[in-house]
Amino acid sequence: MQFYDFKEIEERVILIGVQTEQDEDVAASLDELEELAATAGAVTVGKVIQNREAVHPGTYIGKGKIEEVAALLAAYDANGVICDDELSPAQMNNLERELDCKVMDRTLLILDIFAGRATTSEGKIQVELAQLRYRSARLVGLRESLSRLGGGIGTRGPGEKKLETDRRLIRTRISALKAELAQVEKHRELIRGKRSRGNLKTAAIVGYTNAGKSTLLNTLTGAGILAEDKLFATLDPTTRVLELKDGQQILLTDTVGFIRKLPHHLVEVFKSTLEEAKYADYIIHVVDASNPQAELQMHTVYETLRELGATGKKIITLLNKQDQVQGESLRDFRADYTVKCSARTGEGLEELKDVLAKLLAESQIYLEELYTYKEAGKIQIIREYGSLLSEEYREDGIFVKARVPAEIFVSVMPKSRK
């Protein structure tokens, strides 16, 4: 009897970038693209950069470079190319025809990774919606290109079967997903409302992908969420309570990592998730201080926060991965506080807690009050939402020194003061 090996074909890819005068360092961007490709399961066997005044409108790169890429495909036995920018439908179709191989772009690659990372119903809806919006404009070209390998990057996730539907069915599905997402967003708003009524301050943990946000949340709160040394290791936001030294509590919310050239499809559909930063009271900006591109990554994060409208908040920048830092120390002049730390080893995290306690204290009102023993329940409210500095039991009641959030100040005042 003869047996056949049906192992999935290994994707060996050539990365392509275009360096223009206005562009940032394309070589560094291709290094990041290589990490993305590895996260998606592809092996990078070559990189090609073309210097041009502008991207070629028809084929992304010029004819000479197309010939060079074709030669590399043959030499390295590669079966696909990934371009560092989002391709138009015409560019994708033309390049696929010229190179006679599978053609992908940065957006398709990120969508594929997101499809594998989404675990909650909200995340899956968001990914499928982004996939459909991307694919609807490229349906014909993608159908031809992806059929070459019958799988791999770009075919994973809830949106894969939609390639075989026509645009009318895709539009219908998009409408249904938008309605589902609207319901999810209403639910998220209700949760935010409950948090605000609970008078707990919130801090959104933001940062470039793989900066160590999930590791930080795990170390601080024991959240137990996935933390891998991969880009976009976690996708769905997680919120946990952090208790500080003086008994005060603050909510920490992990968010999806930012990245250069974040596809507009994702910014749009993940807005409800990304807006956790917009509605938070404080921002904890996690930076991989060991990364040579750390300053550029910091700029990307600040630009994304600006686009989301998450400005005018106190920012704590954590210069993370100090256990791996070599050379000069990084600085962030845009932050209100800067803390050097290692989320993995715990170094510097006590200083972070002290900063958070200080910020909470700044938003609180100091009080010295005498409560009757019948009003002891109000002291428990102070313990839960504020900072109880001292309490003295007297014959006529309990004398308290405390700091409380302005939102609950009136509710904890003794009857004698009302």
GROMACS .gro file of C-alpha atoms in nm:
model
  418
    1MET     CA    1   0.000   0.000   0.000
    2GLN     CA    2   0.133   0.345  -0.093
    3PHE     CA    3   0.116   0.634   0.150
    4TYR     CA    4   0.120   1.001   0.062
    5ASP     CA    5   0.250   1.292   0.266
    6PHE     CA    6  -0.008   1.569   0.274
    7LYS     CA    7   0.200   1.812   0.481
    8GLU     CA    8   0.121   2.178   0.424
    9ILE     CA    9   0.359   2.338   0.177
   10GLU     CA   10   0.618   2.555   0.353
   11GLU     CA   11   0.579   2.918   0.256
   12ARG     CA   12   0.914   3.062   0.151
   13VAL     CA   13   0.885   3.430   0.076
   14ILE     CA   14   1.076   3.727  -0.063
   15LEU     CA   15   1.010   4.060   0.113
   16ILE     CA   16   0.984   4.374  -0.102
   17GLY     CA   17   0.999   4.737   0.006
   18VAL     CA   18   1.018   5.074  -0.168
   19GLN     CA   19   1.240   5.347  -0.022
   20THR     CA   20   1.121   5.696  -0.112
   21GLU     CA   21   1.258   6.028   0.007
   22GLN     CA   22   0.956   6.078   0.235
   23ASP     CA   23   0.970   5.726   0.381
   24GLU     CA   24   1.126   5.610   0.705
   25ASP     CA   25   1.397   5.344   0.718
   26VAL     CA   26   1.259   5.072   0.489
   27ALA     CA   27   1.533   4.826   0.590
   28ALA     CA   28   1.409   4.840   0.952
   29SER     CA   29   1.049   4.811   0.831
   30LEU     CA   30   1.142   4.496   0.635
   31ASP     CA   31   1.303   4.351   0.949
   32GLU     CA   32   0.968   4.400   1.123
   33LEU     CA   33   0.790   4.250   0.822
   34GLU     CA   34   1.017   3.945   0.856
   35GLU     CA   35   0.901   3.908   1.218
   36LEU     CA   36   0.539   3.934   1.105
   37ALA     CA   37   0.600   3.671   0.837
   38ALA     CA   38   0.759   3.437   1.093
   39THR     CA   39   0.463   3.489   1.327
   40ALA     CA   40   0.233   3.388   1.040
   41GLY     CA   41   0.443   3.077   0.972
   42ALA     CA   42   0.643   3.185   0.666
   43VAL     CA   43   1.019   3.166   0.614
   44THR     CA   44   1.189   3.474   0.468
   45VAL     CA   45   1.460   3.376   0.219
   46GLY     CA   46   1.536   3.718   0.069
   47LYS     CA   47   1.474   4.092   0.087
   48VAL     CA   48   1.460   4.346  -0.195
   49ILE     CA   49   1.451   4.727  -0.156
   50GLN     CA   50   1.402   4.964  -0.447
   51ASN     CA   51   1.487   5.334  -0.426
   52ARG     CA   52   1.222   5.532  -0.611
   53GLU     CA   53   1.069   5.878  -0.597
   54ALA     CA   54   0.732   5.710  -0.548
   55VAL     CA   55   0.579   5.363  -0.546
   56HIS     CA   56   0.509   5.235  -0.900
   57PRO     CA   57   0.132   5.285  -0.951
   58GLY     CA   58   0.091   4.969  -1.158
   59THR     CA   59   0.328   4.710  -1.011
   60TYR     CA   60   0.460   4.859  -0.682
   61ILE     CA   61   0.821   4.816  -0.805
   62GLY     CA   62   0.976   4.886  -1.145
   63LYS     CA   63   1.036   4.638  -1.426
   64GLY     CA   64   1.405   4.588  -1.343
   65LYS     CA   65   1.331   4.498  -0.983
   66ILE     CA   66   1.052   4.264  -1.094
   67GLU     CA   67   1.309   4.071  -1.297
   68GLU     CA   68   1.544   4.067  -0.996
   69VAL     CA   69   1.267   3.933  -0.769
   70ALA     CA   70   1.174   3.668  -1.028
   71ALA     CA   71   1.536   3.550  -1.032
   72LEU     CA   72   1.544   3.533  -0.651
   73LEU     CA   73   1.221   3.333  -0.646
   74ALA     CA   74   1.381   3.073  -0.870
   75ALA     CA   75   1.719   3.078  -0.692
   76TYR     CA   76   1.578   3.033  -0.342
   77ASP     CA   77   1.285   2.810  -0.442
   78ALA     CA   78   1.047   3.067  -0.296
   79ASN     CA   79   0.673   3.047  -0.361
   80GLY     CA   80   0.553   3.394  -0.264
   81VAL     CA   81   0.634   3.760  -0.210
   82ILE     CA   82   0.519   4.002   0.060
   83CYS     CA   83   0.519   4.376  -0.006
   84ASP     CA   84   0.578   4.616   0.282
   85ASP     CA   85   0.286   4.843   0.191
   86GLU     CA   86  -0.081   4.788   0.119
   87LEU     CA   87  -0.121   4.711  -0.250
   88SER     CA   88  -0.404   4.834  -0.469
   89PRO     CA   89  -0.605   4.566  -0.651
   90ALA     CA   90  -0.429   4.659  -0.977
   91GLN     CA   91  -0.082   4.639  -0.821
   92MET     CA   92  -0.158   4.299  -0.669
   93ASN     CA   93  -0.300   4.157  -0.992
   94ASN     CA   94  -0.020   4.296  -1.211
   95LEU     CA   95   0.257   4.184  -0.979
   96GLU     CA   96   0.103   3.839  -0.946
   97ARG     CA   97   0.089   3.808  -1.323
   98GLU     CA   98   0.448   3.929  -1.372
   99LEU     CA   99   0.601   3.707  -1.102
  100ASP     CA  100   0.369   3.408  -1.147
  101CYS     CA  101   0.355   3.344  -0.771
  102LYS     CA  102   0.148   3.422  -0.465
  103VAL     CA  103   0.152   3.797  -0.385
  104MET     CA  104   0.070   3.936  -0.041
  105ASP     CA  105   0.102   4.273   0.128
  106ARG     CA  106   0.156   4.392   0.485
  107THR     CA  107  -0.217   4.434   0.546
  108LEU     CA  108  -0.302   4.079   0.438
  109LEU     CA  109  -0.023   3.948   0.660
  110ILE     CA  110  -0.143   4.136   0.969
  111LEU     CA  111  -0.503   4.030   0.904
  112ASP     CA  112  -0.388   3.668   0.887
  113ILE     CA  113  -0.208   3.697   1.222
  114PHE     CA  114  -0.511   3.864   1.379
  115ALA     CA  115  -0.732   3.583   1.250
  116GLY     CA  116  -0.519   3.332   1.439
  117ARG     CA  117  -0.508   3.540   1.758
  118ALA     CA  118  -0.876   3.634   1.800
  119THR     CA  119  -1.041   3.423   2.069
  120THR     CA  120  -1.343   3.621   2.189
  121SER     CA  121  -1.660   3.666   1.984
  122GLU     CA  122  -1.586   4.038   1.957
  123GLY     CA  123  -1.234   3.975   1.827
  124LYS     CA  124  -1.358   3.725   1.571
  125ILE     CA  125  -1.627   3.963   1.446
  126GLN     CA  126  -1.373   4.244   1.415
  127VAL     CA  127  -1.124   4.028   1.226
  128GLU     CA  128  -1.383   3.890   0.986
  129LEU     CA  129  -1.516   4.238   0.915
  130ALA     CA  130  -1.164   4.366   0.841
  131GLN     CA  131  -1.093   4.063   0.620
  132LEU     CA  132  -1.410   4.110   0.419
  133ARG     CA  133  -1.354   4.482   0.367
  134TYR     CA  134  -1.002   4.413   0.248
  135ARG     CA  135  -1.095   4.120   0.025
  136SER     CA  136  -1.408   4.265  -0.134
  137ALA     CA  137  -1.197   4.505  -0.341
  138ARG     CA  138  -0.947   4.231  -0.430
  139LEU     CA  139  -1.175   3.933  -0.476
  140VAL     CA  140  -1.067   3.834  -0.826
  141GLY     CA  141  -0.694   3.886  -0.776
  142LEU     CA  142  -0.687   3.708  -0.443
  143ARG     CA  143  -0.885   3.415  -0.578
  144GLU     CA  144  -0.623   3.361  -0.849
  145SER     CA  145  -0.323   3.423  -0.623
  146LEU     CA  146  -0.425   3.217  -0.322
  147SER     CA  147  -0.534   2.922  -0.535
  148ARG     CA  148  -0.169   2.859  -0.623
  149LEU     CA  149  -0.086   2.713  -0.283
  150GLY     CA  150  -0.434   2.621  -0.164
  151GLY     CA  151  -0.372   2.759   0.183
  152GLY     CA  152  -0.125   2.940   0.404
  153ILE     CA  153  -0.108   3.311   0.483
  154GLY     CA  154  -0.426   3.498   0.400
  155THR     CA  155  -0.655   3.197   0.409
  156ARG     CA  156  -0.695   3.159   0.785
  157GLY     CA  157  -0.972   3.287   1.004
  158PRO     CA  158  -1.348   3.321   0.989
  159GLY     CA  159  -1.338   3.507   0.658
  160GLU     CA  160  -1.165   3.241   0.447
  161LYS     CA  161  -1.475   3.088   0.288
  162LYS     CA  162  -1.600   3.430   0.180
  163LEU     CA  163  -1.346   3.433  -0.104
  164GLU     CA  164  -1.579   3.208  -0.299
  165THR     CA  165  -1.879   3.438  -0.267
  166ASP     CA  166  -1.964   3.731  -0.488
  167ARG     CA  167  -1.945   4.094  -0.382
  168ARG     CA  168  -2.318   4.115  -0.318
  169LEU     CA  169  -2.301   3.837  -0.058
  170ILE     CA  170  -1.992   3.995   0.095
  171ARG     CA  171  -2.174   4.328   0.132
  172THR     CA  172  -2.464   4.147   0.301
  173ARG     CA  173  -2.226   3.974   0.539
  174ILE     CA  174  -2.047   4.302   0.616
  175SER     CA  175  -2.381   4.464   0.707
  176ALA     CA  176  -2.465   4.174   0.938
  177LEU     CA  177  -2.123   4.191   1.107
  178LYS     CA  178  -2.150   4.568   1.155
  179ALA     CA  179  -2.483   4.517   1.328
  180GLU     CA  180  -2.330   4.250   1.555
  181LEU     CA  181  -2.034   4.475   1.630
  182ALA     CA  182  -2.268   4.763   1.718
  183GLN     CA  183  -2.429   4.540   1.982
  184VAL     CA  184  -2.087   4.444   2.118
  185GLU     CA  185  -1.989   4.813   2.137
  186LYS     CA  186  -2.309   4.889   2.333
  187HIS     CA  187  -2.214   4.614   2.576
  188ARG     CA  188  -1.864   4.759   2.609
  189GLU     CA  189  -2.011   5.104   2.680
  190LEU     CA  190  -2.230   4.953   2.953
  191ILE     CA  191  -1.921   4.796   3.112
  192ARG     CA  192  -1.742   5.132   3.099
  193GLY     CA  193  -2.047   5.293   3.261
  194LYS     CA  194  -2.043   5.040   3.546
  195ARG     CA  195  -1.673   5.103   3.599
  196SER     CA  196  -1.725   5.478   3.621
  197ARG     CA  197  -2.014   5.433   3.866
  198GLY     CA  198  -1.785   5.211   4.070
  199ASN     CA  199  -1.555   5.514   4.104
  200LEU     CA  200  -1.246   5.311   4.016
  201LYS     CA  201  -0.988   5.492   3.807
  202THR     CA  202  -0.861   5.312   3.497
  203ALA     CA  203  -0.522   5.296   3.330
  204ALA     CA  204  -0.488   5.169   2.973
  205ILE     CA  205  -0.169   4.977   2.897
  206VAL     CA  206  -0.062   5.075   2.545
  207GLY     CA  207   0.252   5.023   2.343
  208TYR     CA  208   0.409   4.886   2.032
  209THR     CA  209   0.340   4.520   1.965
  210ASN     CA  210   0.571   4.287   2.161
  211ALA     CA  211   0.676   4.564   2.401
  212GLY     CA  212   0.574   4.352   2.701
  213LYS     CA  213   0.221   4.477   2.783
  214SER     CA  214   0.073   4.134   2.856
  215THR     CA  215   0.376   4.031   3.065
  216LEU     CA  216   0.332   4.352   3.266
  217LEU     CA  217  -0.036   4.282   3.336
  218ASN     CA  218   0.044   3.922   3.431
  219THR     CA  219   0.322   4.025   3.670
  220LEU     CA  220   0.117   4.299   3.836
  221THR     CA  221  -0.217   4.120   3.866
  222GLY     CA  222  -0.164   3.751   3.787
  223ALA     CA  223  -0.398   3.788   3.489
  224GLY     CA  224  -0.268   3.468   3.328
  225ILE     CA  225  -0.303   3.594   2.970
  226LEU     CA  226  -0.084   3.470   2.684
  227ALA     CA  227   0.253   3.644   2.671
  228GLU     CA  228   0.487   3.528   2.394
  229ASP     CA  229   0.790   3.681   2.227
  230LYS     CA  230   0.589   3.731   1.908
  231LEU     CA  231   0.417   4.021   1.740
  232PHE     CA  232   0.047   4.044   1.830
  233ALA     CA  233   0.070   3.753   2.078
  234THR     CA  234  -0.255   3.878   2.232
  235LEU     CA  235  -0.540   4.050   2.056
  236ASP     CA  236  -0.840   4.072   2.287
  237PRO     CA  237  -0.831   4.332   2.569
  238THR     CA  238  -0.815   4.216   2.931
  239THR     CA  239  -0.904   4.423   3.240
  240ARG     CA  240  -0.782   4.341   3.592
  241VAL     CA  241  -0.781   4.516   3.932
  242LEU     CA  242  -0.445   4.622   4.077
  243GLU     CA  243  -0.430   4.681   4.452
  244LEU     CA  244  -0.175   4.938   4.566
  245LYS     CA  245   0.016   4.956   4.894
  246ASP     CA  246  -0.231   5.185   5.072
  247GLY     CA  247  -0.527   4.964   4.981
  248GLN     CA  248  -0.637   5.175   4.686
  249GLN     CA  249  -0.740   4.997   4.367
  250ILE     CA  250  -0.703   5.084   4.001
  251LEU     CA  251  -0.823   4.903   3.689
  252LEU     CA  252  -0.557   4.806   3.433
  253THR     CA  253  -0.664   4.728   3.076
  254ASP     CA  254  -0.432   4.562   2.827
  255THR     CA  255  -0.486   4.671   2.465
  256VAL     CA  256  -0.390   4.540   2.123
  257GLY     CA  257  -0.036   4.636   2.023
  258PHE     CA  258   0.028   4.922   1.783
  259ILE     CA  259   0.247   4.890   1.475
  260ARG     CA  260   0.378   5.101   1.190
  261LYS     CA  261   0.150   5.115   0.888
  262LEU     CA  262  -0.140   4.973   1.090
  263PRO     CA  263  -0.399   4.892   0.821
  264HIS     CA  264  -0.688   5.137   0.817
  265HIS     CA  265  -0.929   4.840   0.802
  266LEU     CA  266  -0.805   4.738   1.146
  267VAL     CA  267  -0.804   5.088   1.295
  268GLU     CA  268  -1.167   5.126   1.192
  269VAL     CA  269  -1.306   4.793   1.313
  270PHE     CA  270  -1.092   4.772   1.626
  271LYS     CA  271  -1.180   5.127   1.727
  272SER     CA  272  -1.401   5.008   2.014
  273THR     CA  273  -1.109   4.806   2.153
  274LEU     CA  274  -0.846   5.072   2.091
  275GLU     CA  275  -1.072   5.336   2.247
  276GLU     CA  276  -1.006   5.179   2.588
  277ALA     CA  277  -0.712   5.420   2.582
  278LYS     CA  278  -0.942   5.712   2.498
  279TYR     CA  279  -1.174   5.650   2.793
  280ALA     CA  280  -0.903   5.561   3.046
  281ASP     CA  281  -0.801   5.807   3.317
  282TYR     CA  282  -0.430   5.736   3.271
  283ILE     CA  283  -0.204   5.588   3.004
  284ILE     CA  284   0.074   5.339   3.081
  285HIS     CA  285   0.298   5.344   2.775
  286VAL     CA  286   0.515   5.032   2.761
  287VAL     CA  287   0.832   5.064   2.553
  288ASP     CA  288   1.076   4.789   2.459
  289ALA     CA  289   1.386   4.986   2.562
  290SER     CA  290   1.613   4.711   2.422
  291ASN     CA  291   1.481   4.755   2.067
  292PRO     CA  292   1.705   4.961   1.834
  293GLN     CA  293   1.388   5.111   1.682
  294ALA     CA  294   1.243   5.210   2.022
  295GLU     CA  295   1.224   5.584   1.945
  296LEU     CA  296   1.041   5.523   1.617
  297GLN     CA  297   0.805   5.282   1.793
  298MET     CA  298   0.732   5.545   2.059
  299HIS     CA  299   0.647   5.795   1.784
  300THR     CA  300   0.408   5.542   1.626
  301VAL     CA  301   0.229   5.491   1.959
  302TYR     CA  302   0.187   5.865   2.019
  303GLU     CA  303   0.058   5.916   1.665
  304THR     CA  304  -0.196   5.634   1.709
  305LEU     CA  305  -0.311   5.779   2.042
  306ARG     CA  306  -0.355   6.117   1.873
  307GLU     CA  307  -0.565   5.960   1.595
  308LEU     CA  308  -0.783   5.790   1.857
  309GLY     CA  309  -0.833   6.117   2.045
  310ALA     CA  310  -0.661   5.976   2.355
  311THR     CA  311  -0.479   6.298   2.443
  312GLY     CA  312  -0.456   6.525   2.746
  313LYS     CA  313  -0.406   6.237   2.991
  314LYS     CA  314  -0.129   6.171   3.239
  315ILE     CA  315   0.119   5.932   3.076
  316ILE     CA  316   0.355   5.695   3.254
  317THR     CA  317   0.619   5.558   3.019
  318LEU     CA  318   0.768   5.226   3.124
  319LEU     CA  319   1.109   5.169   2.968
  320ASN     CA  320   1.069   4.792   2.976
  321LYS     CA  321   1.314   4.503   2.926
  322GLN     CA  322   1.591   4.675   3.123
  323ASP     CA  323   1.742   4.329   3.176
  324GLN     CA  324   1.821   4.331   2.803
  325VAL     CA  325   1.921   4.696   2.756
  326GLN     CA  326   2.269   4.775   2.630
  327GLY     CA  327   2.417   5.115   2.557
  328GLU     CA  328   2.265   5.458   2.613
  329SER     CA  329   1.952   5.508   2.817
  330LEU     CA  330   1.629   5.593   2.634
  331ARG     CA  331   1.418   5.897   2.724
  332ASP     CA  332   1.059   6.004   2.667
  333PHE     CA  333   1.014   6.379   2.701
  334ARG     CA  334   0.640   6.356   2.626
  335ALA     CA  335   0.562   6.147   2.934
  336ASP     CA  336   0.464   6.287   3.275
  337TYR     CA  337   0.653   6.008   3.450
  338THR     CA  338   0.921   5.768   3.329
  339VAL     CA  339   1.003   5.440   3.504
  340LYS     CA  340   1.277   5.195   3.409
  341CYS     CA  341   1.156   4.841   3.462
  342SER     CA  342   1.152   4.479   3.358
  343ALA     CA  343   0.805   4.328   3.352
  344ARG     CA  344   0.964   3.982   3.336
  345THR     CA  345   1.182   4.017   3.648
  346GLY     CA  346   0.967   4.267   3.838
  347GLU     CA  347   1.238   4.534   3.849
  348GLY     CA  348   1.092   4.885   3.882
  349LEU     CA  349   0.730   4.776   3.926
  350GLU     CA  350   0.712   4.898   4.287
  351GLU     CA  351   0.810   5.242   4.156
  352LEU     CA  352   0.526   5.216   3.902
  353LYS     CA  353   0.281   5.140   4.183
  354ASP     CA  354   0.408   5.443   4.376
  355VAL     CA  355   0.349   5.665   4.072
  356LEU     CA  356  -0.004   5.528   4.030
  357ALA     CA  357  -0.074   5.589   4.400
  358LYS     CA  358   0.053   5.946   4.361
  359LEU     CA  359  -0.174   6.006   4.060
  360LEU     CA  360  -0.474   5.870   4.248
  361ALA     CA  361  -0.390   6.095   4.543
  362GLU     CA  362  -0.382   6.399   4.312
  363SER     CA  363  -0.740   6.328   4.205
  364GLN     CA  364  -0.865   6.286   4.562
  365ILE     CA  365  -0.989   6.516   4.836
  366TYR     CA  366  -0.836   6.507   5.182
  367LEU     CA  367  -1.083   6.481   5.470
  368GLU     CA  368  -1.077   6.465   5.850
  369GLU     CA  369  -1.418   6.363   5.981
  370LEU     CA  370  -1.586   6.213   6.284
  371TYR     CA  371  -1.837   5.937   6.199
  372THR     CA  372  -2.092   5.799   6.442
  373TYR     CA  373  -2.078   5.424   6.489
  374LYS     CA  374  -2.401   5.399   6.288
  375GLU     CA  375  -2.216   5.556   5.993
  376ALA     CA  376  -1.931   5.302   5.997
  377GLY     CA  377  -2.044   5.176   5.655
  378LYS     CA  378  -1.918   5.498   5.500
  379ILE     CA  379  -1.569   5.420   5.627
  380GLN     CA  380  -1.585   5.091   5.433
  381ILE     CA  381  -1.665   5.291   5.118
  382ILE     CA  382  -1.357   5.503   5.187
  383ARG     CA  383  -1.146   5.189   5.224
  384GLU     CA  384  -1.273   5.051   4.894
  385TYR     CA  385  -1.250   5.358   4.674
  386GLY     CA  386  -1.012   5.590   4.856
  387SER     CA  387  -0.717   5.581   5.090
  388LEU     CA  388  -0.784   5.546   5.463
  389LEU     CA  389  -0.485   5.715   5.629
  390SER     CA  390  -0.587   5.664   5.991
  391GLU     CA  391  -0.888   5.590   6.213
  392GLU     CA  392  -0.930   5.661   6.585
  393TYR     CA  393  -1.209   5.507   6.790
  394ARG     CA  394  -1.362   5.757   7.033
  395GLU     CA  395  -1.664   5.756   7.264
  396ASP     CA  396  -1.872   5.961   7.022
  397GLY     CA  397  -1.759   5.786   6.704
  398ILE     CA  398  -1.470   5.710   6.470
  399PHE     CA  399  -1.234   5.991   6.375
  400VAL     CA  400  -1.097   5.935   6.023
  401LYS     CA  401  -0.823   6.090   5.813
  402ALA     CA  402  -0.851   5.986   5.449
  403ARG     CA  403  -0.830   6.076   5.082
  404VAL     CA  404  -1.134   6.001   4.866
  405PRO     CA  405  -1.215   6.047   4.496
  406ALA     CA  406  -1.405   6.367   4.424
  407GLU     CA  407  -1.687   6.156   4.277
  408ILE     CA  408  -1.774   6.001   4.615
  409PHE     CA  409  -1.676   6.288   4.848
  410VAL     CA  410  -2.035   6.401   4.906
  411SER     CA  411  -2.163   6.046   4.960
  412VAL     CA  412  -1.918   5.977   5.246
  413MET     CA  413  -1.971   6.304   5.432
  414PRO     CA  414  -2.109   6.254   5.789
  415LYS     CA  415  -2.472   6.356   5.847
  416SER     CA  416  -2.352   6.626   6.082
  417ARG     CA  417  -2.187   6.803   5.784
  418LYS     CA  418  -2.480   6.773   5.542
   0.00000   0.00000   0.00000
